[in-house]
Structures are given as structure tokens and as C-alpha cells.
mmCIF file of C-alpha atoms in Angstrom:
data_model
loop_
_atom_site.group_PDB
_atom_site.id
_atom_site.type_symbol
_atom_site.label_atom_id
_atom_site.label_comp_id
_atom_site.label_asym_id
_atom_site.label_seq_id
_atom_site.Cartn_x
_atom_site.Cartn_y
_atom_site.Cartn_z
ATOM 1 C CA UNK A 612 9.361 65.049 -60.708
ATOM 2 C CA UNK A 613 9.058 62.853 -57.600
ATOM 3 C CA UNK A 614 6.379 62.789 -54.908
ATOM 4 C CA UNK A 615 6.973 61.777 -51.303
ATOM 5 C CA UNK A 616 4.969 61.806 -48.068
ATOM 6 C CA UNK A 617 6.543 63.675 -45.160
ATOM 7 C CA UNK A 618 4.699 63.857 -41.806
ATOM 8 C CA UNK A 619 1.394 63.659 -43.646
ATOM 9 C CA UNK A 620 2.420 66.293 -46.218
ATOM 10 C CA UNK A 621 2.384 65.354 -49.892
ATOM 11 C CA UNK A 622 4.921 67.304 -51.887
ATOM 12 C CA UNK A 623 6.797 67.118 -55.182
ATOM 13 C CA UNK A 624 10.318 67.999 -56.243
ATOM 14 C CA UNK A 625 10.624 69.519 -59.708
ATOM 15 C CA UNK A 626 13.260 68.011 -62.007
ATOM 16 C CA UNK A 627 14.300 71.432 -63.383
ATOM 17 C CA UNK A 628 17.692 72.418 -61.917
ATOM 18 C CA UNK A 629 17.193 75.577 -59.768
ATOM 19 C CA UNK A 630 20.711 76.614 -60.752
ATOM 20 C CA UNK A 631 19.137 77.796 -64.019
ATOM 21 C CA UNK A 632 16.589 79.870 -62.117
ATOM 22 C CA UNK A 633 12.980 78.846 -61.560
ATOM 23 C CA UNK A 634 11.172 77.428 -64.575
ATOM 24 C CA UNK A 635 8.119 79.245 -63.261
ATOM 25 C CA UNK A 636 8.010 82.067 -60.761
ATOM 26 C CA UNK A 637 5.818 81.532 -57.706
ATOM 27 C CA UNK A 638 2.261 82.074 -58.885
ATOM 28 C CA UNK A 639 1.865 84.941 -56.438
ATOM 29 C CA UNK A 640 5.030 86.538 -57.813
ATOM 30 C CA UNK A 641 4.229 86.311 -61.532
ATOM 31 C CA UNK A 642 4.104 89.805 -62.965
ATOM 32 C CA UNK A 643 0.797 90.738 -64.541
ATOM 33 C CA UNK A 644 1.496 91.433 -68.203
ATOM 34 C CA UNK A 645 0.258 94.608 -69.862
ATOM 35 C CA UNK A 646 -0.119 92.811 -73.205
ATOM 36 C CA UNK A 647 -3.526 92.804 -74.824
ATOM 37 C CA UNK A 648 -4.959 89.277 -74.839
ATOM 38 C CA UNK A 649 -7.539 87.807 -77.219
ATOM 39 C CA UNK A 650 -8.802 84.671 -75.469
ATOM 40 C CA UNK A 651 -11.567 83.647 -77.880
ATOM 41 C CA UNK A 652 -9.576 82.708 -80.968
ATOM 42 C CA UNK A 653 -10.157 78.945 -80.715
ATOM 43 C CA UNK A 654 -12.809 78.665 -77.991
ATOM 44 C CA UNK A 655 -15.047 81.219 -76.267
ATOM 45 C CA UNK A 656 -13.702 82.204 -72.864
ATOM 46 C CA UNK A 657 -16.627 80.495 -71.088
ATOM 47 C CA UNK A 658 -15.706 77.165 -72.732
ATOM 48 C CA UNK A 659 -11.977 77.230 -72.041
ATOM 49 C CA UNK A 660 -10.649 73.799 -71.054
ATOM 50 C CA UNK A 661 -7.581 71.608 -71.606
ATOM 51 C CA UNK A 662 -7.342 70.433 -75.219
ATOM 52 C CA UNK A 663 -6.423 66.764 -75.679
ATOM 53 C CA UNK A 664 -3.826 65.792 -78.288
ATOM 54 C CA UNK A 665 -5.306 65.021 -81.681
ATOM 55 C CA UNK A 666 -4.478 61.379 -82.594
ATOM 56 C CA UNK A 667 -5.176 62.133 -86.254
ATOM 57 C CA UNK A 668 -2.754 65.082 -86.440
ATOM 58 C CA UNK A 669 -0.165 64.654 -89.193
ATOM 59 C CA UNK A 670 3.508 64.639 -88.295
ATOM 60 C CA UNK A 671 6.406 66.417 -89.966
ATOM 61 C CA UNK A 672 8.911 65.060 -92.462
ATOM 62 C CA UNK A 673 11.632 67.036 -90.667
ATOM 63 C CA UNK A 674 11.904 69.317 -87.649
ATOM 64 C CA UNK A 675 14.587 72.016 -87.520
ATOM 65 C CA UNK A 676 15.652 73.160 -84.048
ATOM 66 C CA UNK A 677 17.380 76.550 -83.700
ATOM 67 C CA UNK A 678 19.366 77.614 -80.647
ATOM 68 C CA UNK A 679 22.418 79.603 -79.615
ATOM 69 C CA UNK A 680 24.983 79.777 -76.832
ATOM 70 C CA UNK A 681 27.108 82.628 -75.503
ATOM 71 C CA UNK A 682 30.123 82.958 -73.243
ATOM 72 C CA UNK A 683 32.085 85.855 -71.793
ATOM 73 C CA UNK A 684 35.744 85.052 -72.456
ATOM 74 C CA UNK A 685 37.143 88.079 -70.621
ATOM 75 C CA UNK A 686 36.205 91.448 -69.187
ATOM 76 C CA UNK A 687 38.410 94.413 -69.909
ATOM 77 C CA UNK A 688 38.691 98.184 -69.528
ATOM 78 C CA UNK A 689 39.292 100.431 -72.515
ATOM 79 C CA UNK A 690 41.222 103.594 -71.703
ATOM 80 C CA UNK A 691 40.442 106.937 -73.198
ATOM 81 C CA UNK A 692 42.754 107.605 -76.190
ATOM 82 C CA UNK A 693 45.415 109.236 -74.048
ATOM 83 C CA UNK A 694 45.419 106.240 -71.709
ATOM 84 C CA UNK A 695 46.812 103.695 -74.118
ATOM 85 C CA UNK A 696 44.221 101.085 -75.146
ATOM 86 C CA UNK A 697 42.847 97.793 -73.876
ATOM 87 C CA UNK A 698 43.593 96.800 -70.292
ATOM 88 C CA UNK A 699 43.048 93.199 -69.205
ATOM 89 C CA UNK A 700 44.419 92.759 -65.728
ATOM 90 C CA UNK A 701 44.868 89.647 -63.596
ATOM 91 C CA UNK A 702 41.336 89.960 -62.173
ATOM 92 C CA UNK A 703 39.514 90.617 -65.428
ATOM 93 C CA UNK A 704 38.612 87.018 -66.209
ATOM 94 C CA UNK A 705 35.038 86.098 -67.103
ATOM 95 C CA UNK A 706 34.184 85.056 -63.527
ATOM 96 C CA UNK A 707 35.704 87.962 -61.645
ATOM 97 C CA UNK A 708 33.181 90.706 -62.339
ATOM 98 C CA UNK A 709 33.781 94.435 -61.978
ATOM 99 C CA UNK A 710 33.339 96.096 -58.620
ATOM 100 C CA UNK A 711 30.557 98.227 -60.086
ATOM 101 C CA UNK A 712 28.598 98.476 -63.292
ATOM 102 C CA UNK A 713 29.792 101.985 -64.046
ATOM 103 C CA UNK A 714 32.761 103.226 -65.984
ATOM 104 C CA UNK A 715 35.843 103.556 -63.817
ATOM 105 C CA UNK A 716 39.390 104.804 -63.702
ATOM 106 C CA UNK A 717 42.757 103.138 -63.913
ATOM 107 C CA UNK A 718 45.236 103.492 -61.131
ATOM 108 C CA UNK A 719 46.771 106.464 -62.922
ATOM 109 C CA UNK A 720 43.445 108.321 -62.817
ATOM 110 C CA UNK A 721 42.675 107.984 -66.539
ATOM 111 C CA UNK A 722 39.070 107.250 -67.513
ATOM 112 C CA UNK A 723 38.181 103.780 -68.763
ATOM 113 C CA UNK A 724 35.119 102.013 -70.153
ATOM 114 C CA UNK A 725 34.048 98.466 -69.399
ATOM 115 C CA UNK A 726 34.243 95.977 -72.287
ATOM 116 C CA UNK A 727 33.264 92.349 -72.763
ATOM 117 C CA UNK A 728 35.127 89.907 -74.983
ATOM 118 C CA UNK A 729 32.415 87.417 -75.894
ATOM 119 C CA UNK A 730 32.103 84.316 -78.047
ATOM 120 C CA UNK A 731 28.688 83.272 -79.281
ATOM 121 C CA UNK A 732 27.326 80.716 -81.709
ATOM 122 C CA UNK A 733 24.043 79.633 -83.223
ATOM 123 C CA UNK A 734 23.054 76.556 -85.169
ATOM 124 C CA UNK A 735 20.300 74.406 -86.588
ATOM 125 C CA UNK A 736 19.881 70.669 -86.094
ATOM 126 C CA UNK A 737 17.590 68.719 -88.431
ATOM 127 C CA UNK A 738 15.664 65.781 -86.971
ATOM 128 C CA UNK A 739 14.006 63.157 -89.133
ATOM 129 C CA UNK A 740 12.582 59.805 -88.039
ATOM 130 C CA UNK A 741 15.558 57.804 -86.823
ATOM 131 C CA UNK A 742 18.226 60.382 -87.682
ATOM 132 C CA UNK A 743 19.520 63.847 -86.815
ATOM 133 C CA UNK A 744 22.314 65.985 -88.221
ATOM 134 C CA UNK A 745 23.754 69.459 -87.781
ATOM 135 C CA UNK A 746 22.437 71.565 -90.625
ATOM 136 C CA UNK A 747 24.187 74.888 -89.966
ATOM 137 C CA UNK A 748 26.433 76.460 -87.340
ATOM 138 C CA UNK A 749 28.054 79.880 -87.087
ATOM 139 C CA UNK A 750 30.495 81.172 -84.471
ATOM 140 C CA UNK A 751 31.266 84.835 -83.863
ATOM 141 C CA UNK A 752 33.419 86.759 -81.407
ATOM 142 C CA UNK A 753 32.950 90.355 -80.388
ATOM 143 C CA UNK A 754 34.399 93.138 -78.277
ATOM 144 C CA UNK A 755 31.346 94.827 -76.769
ATOM 145 C CA UNK A 756 31.986 98.294 -75.380
ATOM 146 C CA UNK A 757 30.452 101.750 -75.045
ATOM 147 C CA UNK A 758 33.818 103.299 -75.974
ATOM 148 C CA UNK A 759 33.563 105.187 -79.276
ATOM 149 C CA UNK A 760 37.237 104.606 -80.091
ATOM 150 C CA UNK A 761 37.235 100.836 -79.483
ATOM 151 C CA UNK A 762 38.637 98.729 -82.328
ATOM 152 C CA UNK A 763 38.795 95.041 -83.228
ATOM 153 C CA UNK A 764 40.992 92.940 -80.988
ATOM 154 C CA UNK A 765 43.107 90.480 -82.960
ATOM 155 C CA UNK A 766 44.397 87.514 -80.962
ATOM 156 C CA UNK A 767 46.270 84.346 -81.942
ATOM 157 C CA UNK A 768 42.986 82.483 -81.369
ATOM 158 C CA UNK A 769 40.740 84.751 -83.408
ATOM 159 C CA UNK A 770 39.452 88.272 -83.973
ATOM 160 C CA UNK A 771 37.020 89.928 -81.580
ATOM 161 C CA UNK A 772 35.152 92.383 -83.762
ATOM 162 C CA UNK A 773 34.220 95.689 -82.252
ATOM 163 C CA UNK A 774 30.513 96.034 -81.418
ATOM 164 C CA UNK A 775 29.696 99.523 -80.217
ATOM 165 C CA UNK A 776 26.959 99.611 -77.577
ATOM 166 C CA UNK A 777 25.240 102.925 -76.755
ATOM 167 C CA UNK A 778 25.389 103.748 -73.056
ATOM 168 C CA UNK A 779 21.868 103.814 -71.606
ATOM 169 C CA UNK A 780 22.138 102.766 -67.960
ATOM 170 C CA UNK A 781 24.402 100.353 -66.133
ATOM 171 C CA UNK A 782 27.273 99.503 -68.518
ATOM 172 C CA UNK A 783 27.513 95.873 -67.383
ATOM 173 C CA UNK A 784 23.802 95.309 -68.023
ATOM 174 C CA UNK A 785 23.916 97.223 -71.329
ATOM 175 C CA UNK A 786 26.807 95.111 -72.592
ATOM 176 C CA UNK A 787 25.227 91.841 -71.513
ATOM 177 C CA UNK A 788 22.048 92.768 -73.381
ATOM 178 C CA UNK A 789 24.133 93.709 -76.424
ATOM 179 C CA UNK A 790 25.717 90.247 -76.437
ATOM 180 C CA UNK A 791 22.262 88.692 -76.236
ATOM 181 C CA UNK A 792 21.015 90.840 -79.126
ATOM 182 C CA UNK A 793 24.026 89.841 -81.223
ATOM 183 C CA UNK A 794 23.334 86.187 -80.449
ATOM 184 C CA UNK A 795 19.713 86.689 -81.518
ATOM 185 C CA UNK A 796 20.905 88.137 -84.820
ATOM 186 C CA UNK A 797 23.025 85.048 -85.494
ATOM 187 C CA UNK A 798 20.151 82.749 -84.544
ATOM 188 C CA UNK A 799 17.946 84.612 -87.003
ATOM 189 C CA UNK A 800 20.567 84.337 -89.731
ATOM 190 C CA UNK A 801 21.056 80.577 -89.398
ATOM 191 C CA UNK A 802 17.293 80.034 -89.122
ATOM 192 C CA UNK A 803 16.710 81.942 -92.360
ATOM 193 C CA UNK A 804 19.594 80.088 -93.971
ATOM 194 C CA UNK A 805 18.143 76.715 -93.016
ATOM 195 C CA UNK A 806 14.622 77.613 -94.058
ATOM 196 C CA UNK A 807 15.834 78.973 -97.405
ATOM 197 C CA UNK A 808 17.528 75.633 -98.054
ATOM 198 C CA UNK A 809 20.959 77.229 -98.537
ATOM 199 C CA UNK A 810 22.760 75.688 -95.561
ATOM 200 C CA UNK A 811 25.941 74.020 -96.758
ATOM 201 C CA UNK A 812 24.971 70.673 -95.253
ATOM 202 C CA UNK A 813 21.316 70.849 -96.127
ATOM 203 C CA UNK A 814 20.879 71.816 -99.769
ATOM 204 C CA UNK A 815 17.209 72.093 -100.703
ATOM 205 C CA UNK A 816 15.958 69.022 -98.837
ATOM 206 C CA UNK A 817 13.323 71.014 -96.938
ATOM 207 C CA UNK A 818 11.765 72.830 -99.863
ATOM 208 C CA UNK A 819 8.653 70.601 -99.833
ATOM 209 C CA UNK A 820 6.977 72.538 -97.011
ATOM 210 C CA UNK A 821 6.818 69.535 -94.691
ATOM 211 C CA UNK A 822 9.310 70.808 -92.152
ATOM 212 C CA UNK A 823 8.774 72.722 -88.909
ATOM 213 C CA UNK A 824 11.199 75.294 -87.497
ATOM 214 C CA UNK A 825 11.405 75.333 -83.667
ATOM 215 C CA UNK A 826 13.176 78.357 -82.162
ATOM 216 C CA UNK A 827 14.388 77.913 -78.585
ATOM 217 C CA UNK A 828 12.874 81.045 -77.074
ATOM 218 C CA UNK A 829 10.564 83.735 -78.425
ATOM 219 C CA UNK A 830 10.152 84.141 -82.172
ATOM 220 C CA UNK A 831 11.355 87.744 -81.936
ATOM 221 C CA UNK A 832 12.781 88.750 -85.314
ATOM 222 C CA UNK A 833 11.929 85.398 -86.896
ATOM 223 C CA UNK A 834 8.142 85.492 -86.984
ATOM 224 C CA UNK A 835 8.250 86.071 -90.749
ATOM 225 C CA UNK A 836 9.680 82.597 -91.361
ATOM 226 C CA UNK A 837 7.062 80.089 -92.545
ATOM 227 C CA UNK A 838 6.105 77.110 -90.356
ATOM 228 C CA UNK A 839 8.009 78.482 -87.367
ATOM 229 C CA UNK A 840 7.193 78.299 -83.670
ATOM 230 C CA UNK A 841 8.887 79.769 -80.614
ATOM 231 C CA UNK A 842 9.424 77.459 -77.632
ATOM 232 C CA UNK A 843 9.481 79.383 -74.315
ATOM 233 C CA UNK A 844 10.672 77.235 -71.410
ATOM 234 C CA UNK A 845 10.287 79.628 -68.465
ATOM 235 C CA UNK A 846 7.533 81.989 -67.368
ATOM 236 C CA UNK A 847 7.885 85.470 -65.893
ATOM 237 C CA UNK A 848 4.523 87.049 -66.724
ATOM 238 C CA UNK A 849 0.878 86.154 -66.243
ATOM 239 C CA UNK A 850 -0.926 86.805 -69.520
ATOM 240 C CA UNK A 851 -4.325 85.205 -68.950
ATOM 241 C CA UNK A 852 -7.206 86.347 -66.741
ATOM 242 C CA UNK A 853 -7.227 84.487 -63.372
ATOM 243 C CA UNK A 854 -9.956 81.998 -64.349
ATOM 244 C CA UNK A 855 -8.130 81.007 -67.547
ATOM 245 C CA UNK A 856 -4.725 81.095 -65.867
ATOM 246 C CA UNK A 857 -5.987 78.323 -63.576
ATOM 247 C CA UNK A 858 -6.727 76.142 -66.615
ATOM 248 C CA UNK A 859 -2.982 75.984 -67.299
ATOM 249 C CA UNK A 860 -2.413 74.402 -63.893
ATOM 250 C CA UNK A 861 -4.914 71.628 -64.685
ATOM 251 C CA UNK A 862 -3.188 70.464 -67.893
ATOM 252 C CA UNK A 863 -2.214 66.808 -68.043
ATOM 253 C CA UNK A 864 0.906 65.727 -69.969
ATOM 254 C CA UNK A 865 0.273 66.137 -73.692
ATOM 255 C CA UNK A 866 -2.607 68.571 -73.252
ATOM 256 C CA UNK A 867 -2.558 72.210 -74.286
ATOM 257 C CA UNK A 868 -4.661 75.281 -73.702
ATOM 258 C CA UNK A 869 -6.798 76.787 -76.442
ATOM 259 C CA UNK A 870 -4.953 79.212 -78.700
ATOM 260 C CA UNK A 871 -5.014 82.884 -77.681
ATOM 261 C CA UNK A 872 -3.556 86.107 -79.038
ATOM 262 C CA UNK A 873 -0.971 88.394 -77.439
ATOM 263 C CA UNK A 874 -0.011 91.876 -78.476
ATOM 264 C CA UNK A 875 1.830 95.015 -77.392
ATOM 265 C CA UNK A 876 4.363 96.444 -79.806
ATOM 266 C CA UNK A 877 4.386 92.931 -81.286
ATOM 267 C CA UNK A 878 1.655 90.414 -82.123
ATOM 268 C CA UNK A 879 1.735 86.642 -81.552
ATOM 269 C CA UNK A 880 -0.631 83.701 -81.415
ATOM 270 C CA UNK A 881 0.263 81.411 -78.539
ATOM 271 C CA UNK A 882 -0.759 78.509 -76.299
ATOM 272 C CA UNK A 883 0.523 76.586 -73.274
ATOM 273 C CA UNK A 884 1.551 72.936 -73.537
ATOM 274 C CA UNK A 885 2.230 70.423 -70.752
ATOM 275 C CA UNK A 886 5.201 68.139 -71.454
ATOM 276 C CA UNK A 887 5.353 64.585 -70.074
ATOM 277 C CA UNK A 888 7.302 63.692 -66.961
ATOM 278 C CA UNK A 889 5.810 66.104 -64.429
ATOM 279 C CA UNK A 890 2.567 65.987 -62.460
ATOM 280 C CA UNK A 891 2.534 69.166 -60.370
ATOM 281 C CA UNK A 892 0.742 72.258 -61.677
ATOM 282 C CA UNK A 893 2.875 74.356 -64.048
ATOM 283 C CA UNK A 894 5.886 72.000 -63.830
ATOM 284 C CA UNK A 895 6.844 70.996 -67.368
ATOM 285 C CA UNK A 896 4.585 73.659 -68.882
ATOM 286 C CA UNK A 897 5.967 75.578 -71.868
ATOM 287 C CA UNK A 898 4.499 78.387 -73.927
ATOM 288 C CA UNK A 899 4.539 77.987 -77.697
ATOM 289 C CA UNK A 900 4.027 80.927 -80.053
ATOM 290 C CA UNK A 901 3.681 81.528 -83.779
ATOM 291 C CA UNK A 902 3.126 84.384 -86.183
ATOM 292 C CA UNK A 903 -0.023 86.481 -85.822
ATOM 293 C CA UNK A 904 -0.253 86.551 -89.623
ATOM 294 C CA UNK A 905 -1.639 83.006 -89.682
ATOM 295 C CA UNK A 906 -5.372 82.336 -89.727
ATOM 296 C CA UNK A 907 -6.974 80.795 -86.642
ATOM 297 C CA UNK A 908 -7.418 77.508 -88.504
ATOM 298 C CA UNK A 909 -3.723 77.471 -89.422
ATOM 299 C CA UNK A 910 -2.685 78.220 -85.842
ATOM 300 C CA UNK A 911 -4.893 75.458 -84.422
ATOM 301 C CA UNK A 912 -3.485 73.014 -86.976
ATOM 302 C CA UNK A 913 0.051 74.065 -86.047
ATOM 303 C CA UNK A 914 -0.709 73.617 -82.334
ATOM 304 C CA UNK A 915 -2.229 70.173 -82.890
ATOM 305 C CA UNK A 916 0.577 68.965 -85.165
ATOM 306 C CA UNK A 917 3.451 70.325 -83.067
ATOM 307 C CA UNK A 918 2.280 69.123 -79.631
ATOM 308 C CA UNK A 919 2.977 65.366 -80.076
ATOM 309 C CA UNK A 920 6.376 66.136 -81.594
ATOM 310 C CA UNK A 921 7.415 68.450 -78.743
ATOM 311 C CA UNK A 922 6.276 65.891 -76.173
ATOM 312 C CA UNK A 923 8.235 63.159 -77.964
ATOM 313 C CA UNK A 924 11.463 65.165 -77.705
ATOM 314 C CA UNK A 925 10.952 66.143 -74.026
ATOM 315 C CA UNK A 926 13.953 65.201 -71.898
ATOM 316 C CA UNK A 927 13.975 63.065 -68.756
ATOM 317 C CA UNK A 928 15.455 64.149 -65.446
ATOM 318 C CA UNK A 929 18.139 61.462 -65.235
ATOM 319 C CA UNK A 930 19.589 62.727 -68.534
ATOM 320 C CA UNK A 931 19.063 66.485 -68.278
ATOM 321 C CA UNK A 932 18.929 68.789 -65.270
ATOM 322 C CA UNK A 933 16.501 71.050 -67.147
ATOM 323 C CA UNK A 934 14.015 68.274 -67.918
ATOM 324 C CA UNK A 935 11.526 68.086 -69.406
ATOM 325 C CA UNK A 936 11.632 71.553 -71.004
ATOM 326 C CA UNK A 937 15.133 71.248 -72.450
ATOM 327 C CA UNK A 938 14.322 69.152 -75.501
ATOM 328 C CA UNK A 939 16.851 66.495 -76.512
ATOM 329 C CA UNK A 940 17.717 68.055 -79.901
ATOM 330 C CA UNK A 941 18.249 71.467 -78.291
ATOM 331 C CA UNK A 942 20.477 69.995 -75.578
ATOM 332 C CA UNK A 943 22.571 68.205 -78.204
ATOM 333 C CA UNK A 944 22.807 71.347 -80.313
ATOM 334 C CA UNK A 945 23.966 73.376 -77.307
ATOM 335 C CA UNK A 946 26.750 70.868 -76.615
ATOM 336 C CA UNK A 947 27.881 70.973 -80.253
ATOM 337 C CA UNK A 948 27.903 74.777 -80.289
ATOM 338 C CA UNK A 949 29.831 75.055 -77.010
ATOM 339 C CA UNK A 950 32.543 72.837 -78.453
ATOM 340 C CA UNK A 951 32.769 75.218 -81.402
ATOM 341 C CA UNK A 952 33.270 78.201 -79.087
ATOM 342 C CA UNK A 953 36.764 76.903 -78.340
ATOM 343 C CA UNK A 954 38.689 76.449 -75.124
ATOM 344 C CA UNK A 955 37.917 79.305 -72.752
ATOM 345 C CA UNK A 956 41.269 79.223 -70.969
ATOM 346 C CA UNK A 957 43.149 79.327 -74.278
ATOM 347 C CA UNK A 958 41.061 82.265 -75.507
ATOM 348 C CA UNK A 959 41.568 84.148 -72.252
ATOM 349 C CA UNK A 960 45.344 83.745 -72.513
ATOM 350 C CA UNK A 961 45.200 84.910 -76.141
ATOM 351 C CA UNK A 962 43.249 88.012 -75.103
ATOM 352 C CA UNK A 963 45.799 88.758 -72.373
ATOM 353 C CA UNK A 964 48.646 88.483 -74.873
ATOM 354 C CA UNK A 965 46.816 90.766 -77.294
ATOM 355 C CA UNK A 966 46.259 93.271 -74.496
ATOM 356 C CA UNK A 967 49.929 93.230 -73.557
ATOM 357 C CA UNK A 968 50.873 93.842 -77.189
ATOM 358 C CA UNK A 969 48.469 96.770 -77.544
ATOM 359 C CA UNK A 970 49.570 98.468 -74.384
ATOM 360 C CA UNK A 971 53.276 98.077 -75.108
ATOM 361 C CA UNK A 972 52.983 99.559 -78.604
#
């Protein structure tokens, strides 16, 4: 983040690329969360203040970072059984977009349902002092559709397995959420695989309990894994009361808030952490969460031990447009996973050929 005077005004430019959306919504626009908040887990509410990093906190022998990537390879329309099958026309590429989110008709008047051909992958990278290696990676492809009669799509470049998605509202939004849920399932699978020590590249090297699992995003579905934290880079809701919410804006790099509890249909212990490289309020602030099954002492220890490590891996703006929140190991893992998704143009052509074969049969 840079600061510059302009006609007597002092202002700062955040390093986070706005093309990824705002890292933090305008404070006046943050939605007030309906979650129940327990603010007195670590400190009484009246004594809330920024917590300095603990210089005596022990590090970790290894840190496992979990993340996933997704891509829409093509959009298609699936005809009703009498209509003949998958249709992938000249304008059905991943960037074209349908004219509306609802089911439509072909030119011949037959009903059709929107479908997404998606590739998605998840992986785990293991970081030790002075070294890092890919511990696990899994790639999947799916045909996401609300059509009951949809089947797998076999292409020369791979099989897109049918994933039926119940129709609830706007089909385009429903299908996009279904892809995200499928990606979350794969992330959970590789995280469990890595933690169990069964990853093909990892063996049982992390069975000593001195590793930390960092999930890029909420812990959802993975909170049962031991020594796991969720790393939330962007903020859409205001959880804390106004007086405590203001404490977050006063954090200096390396400082965190006291631990507090969150709960609705789910329960988490959580805290805010300020990463280095940004001076303006809320810029470079992330929210970290862990299982609510841990004792307060365990959560505080986890917060104190994880903070220096997360700050050490924070990216810098000249290397990453999502600095500092996009940690270096996560950025490297994303690049490795995108390579494993395959060439998008090749996959699109393979889908078109498969569509032509289905509709001519």
C-alpha cells in the first residue's frame, strides 16, 4: 500500500487488485451478521485491545496449505429426451454467458436445460523451513445440470461426470454454487488425505503432531481435522459490536484481536490478524478460524503460534496483485493446480466434438 499527498489530502492505495472484488466492503456497507458472538473468550469485552505477537510462541515443523481452483470449460444446453442430447453451439464458450439464467428453448421449440462443463482441482503443499513440495493434488471434471436425464460426457480430453443439481432458483446461480460445493468436497478430501498421512508423496511424515493445516477459506466441512485453521481473505459481514469492530481497524502489522466465538447453524472460534505490508485500517486484515471443540487455552495457543507464520508467508504487492492476503504457498499451489486443469481451448474443442457426436447419433 502506498501513501501520497494530493492537494493537502493524505490517502492510500491498497495493493489488493480490485479485479478480484474488494478485500473489504466499505465499512458502511458491511452487512451486520446475525451470528451469535461470544466476545469474552480470551479477554473481557471492556479490556479488548490489539494483541501483540508472542515472541516465545513455538513454530511448526511443517505447515500444510490447502486450496482449490475451478474453471468453466464450456456452457451447454441439454435437450429434453425427444430433443436429442447435448447442444454446444458456437456461442456457448465459457466467456459467452447465457442470455438469461432460466431454462430456455432451442430454435425448434424443444425445451432445454442449462449445463456447465467444469474442471476443478484441489491440492496440498507442504512447507518446511527452506523447502516446499506438493503433497497431494486431485483434478476432477463434471457436467453440472438440473436435467434429470443428463449423462456423463466423454471427450478425447477426459470424462465430464454427470453431477445432478436440484433446481432451486436461477439455474446459472444454482450450477455455479454446485461447482463450488464440488470443489469444496475435493478440498476436504485432499486435506483429510494429507492429515491422515496417506498422500502418495507424503507418507507418514506429519504423524508427529507438529504440523498445521491452513485451509484457504472457511473451515466448512473440515473443522473436524486436528490442528486446522481457516484463512478468510475478504470480509462481507460485520460480526463484532461497533466498539470492538473499531479495534480491528487499529491493528498494526503482526497484531491480532482477542479470540471470540461465532455461531449460527455452525460454531467457530475466530480472530482477526493484520498482515504486514499495509498501513490503512482493515487493509491486509484477514480472519482466522478454528474448531469450536478446542478449549480457550488451545485456541489462544493456536492463534499465537499461527500468527508469525502467516505473517511470514504474506505476499508483497510487486509479486502478487492480491497482496498481502494471498499467501505465497497458496499462490504457488493455485498456479500448479491451474496447470493440471489442462488447456482450456483444447478442452473446449473436445467438448464440441463430443457434442457433435452425441447429436449426430
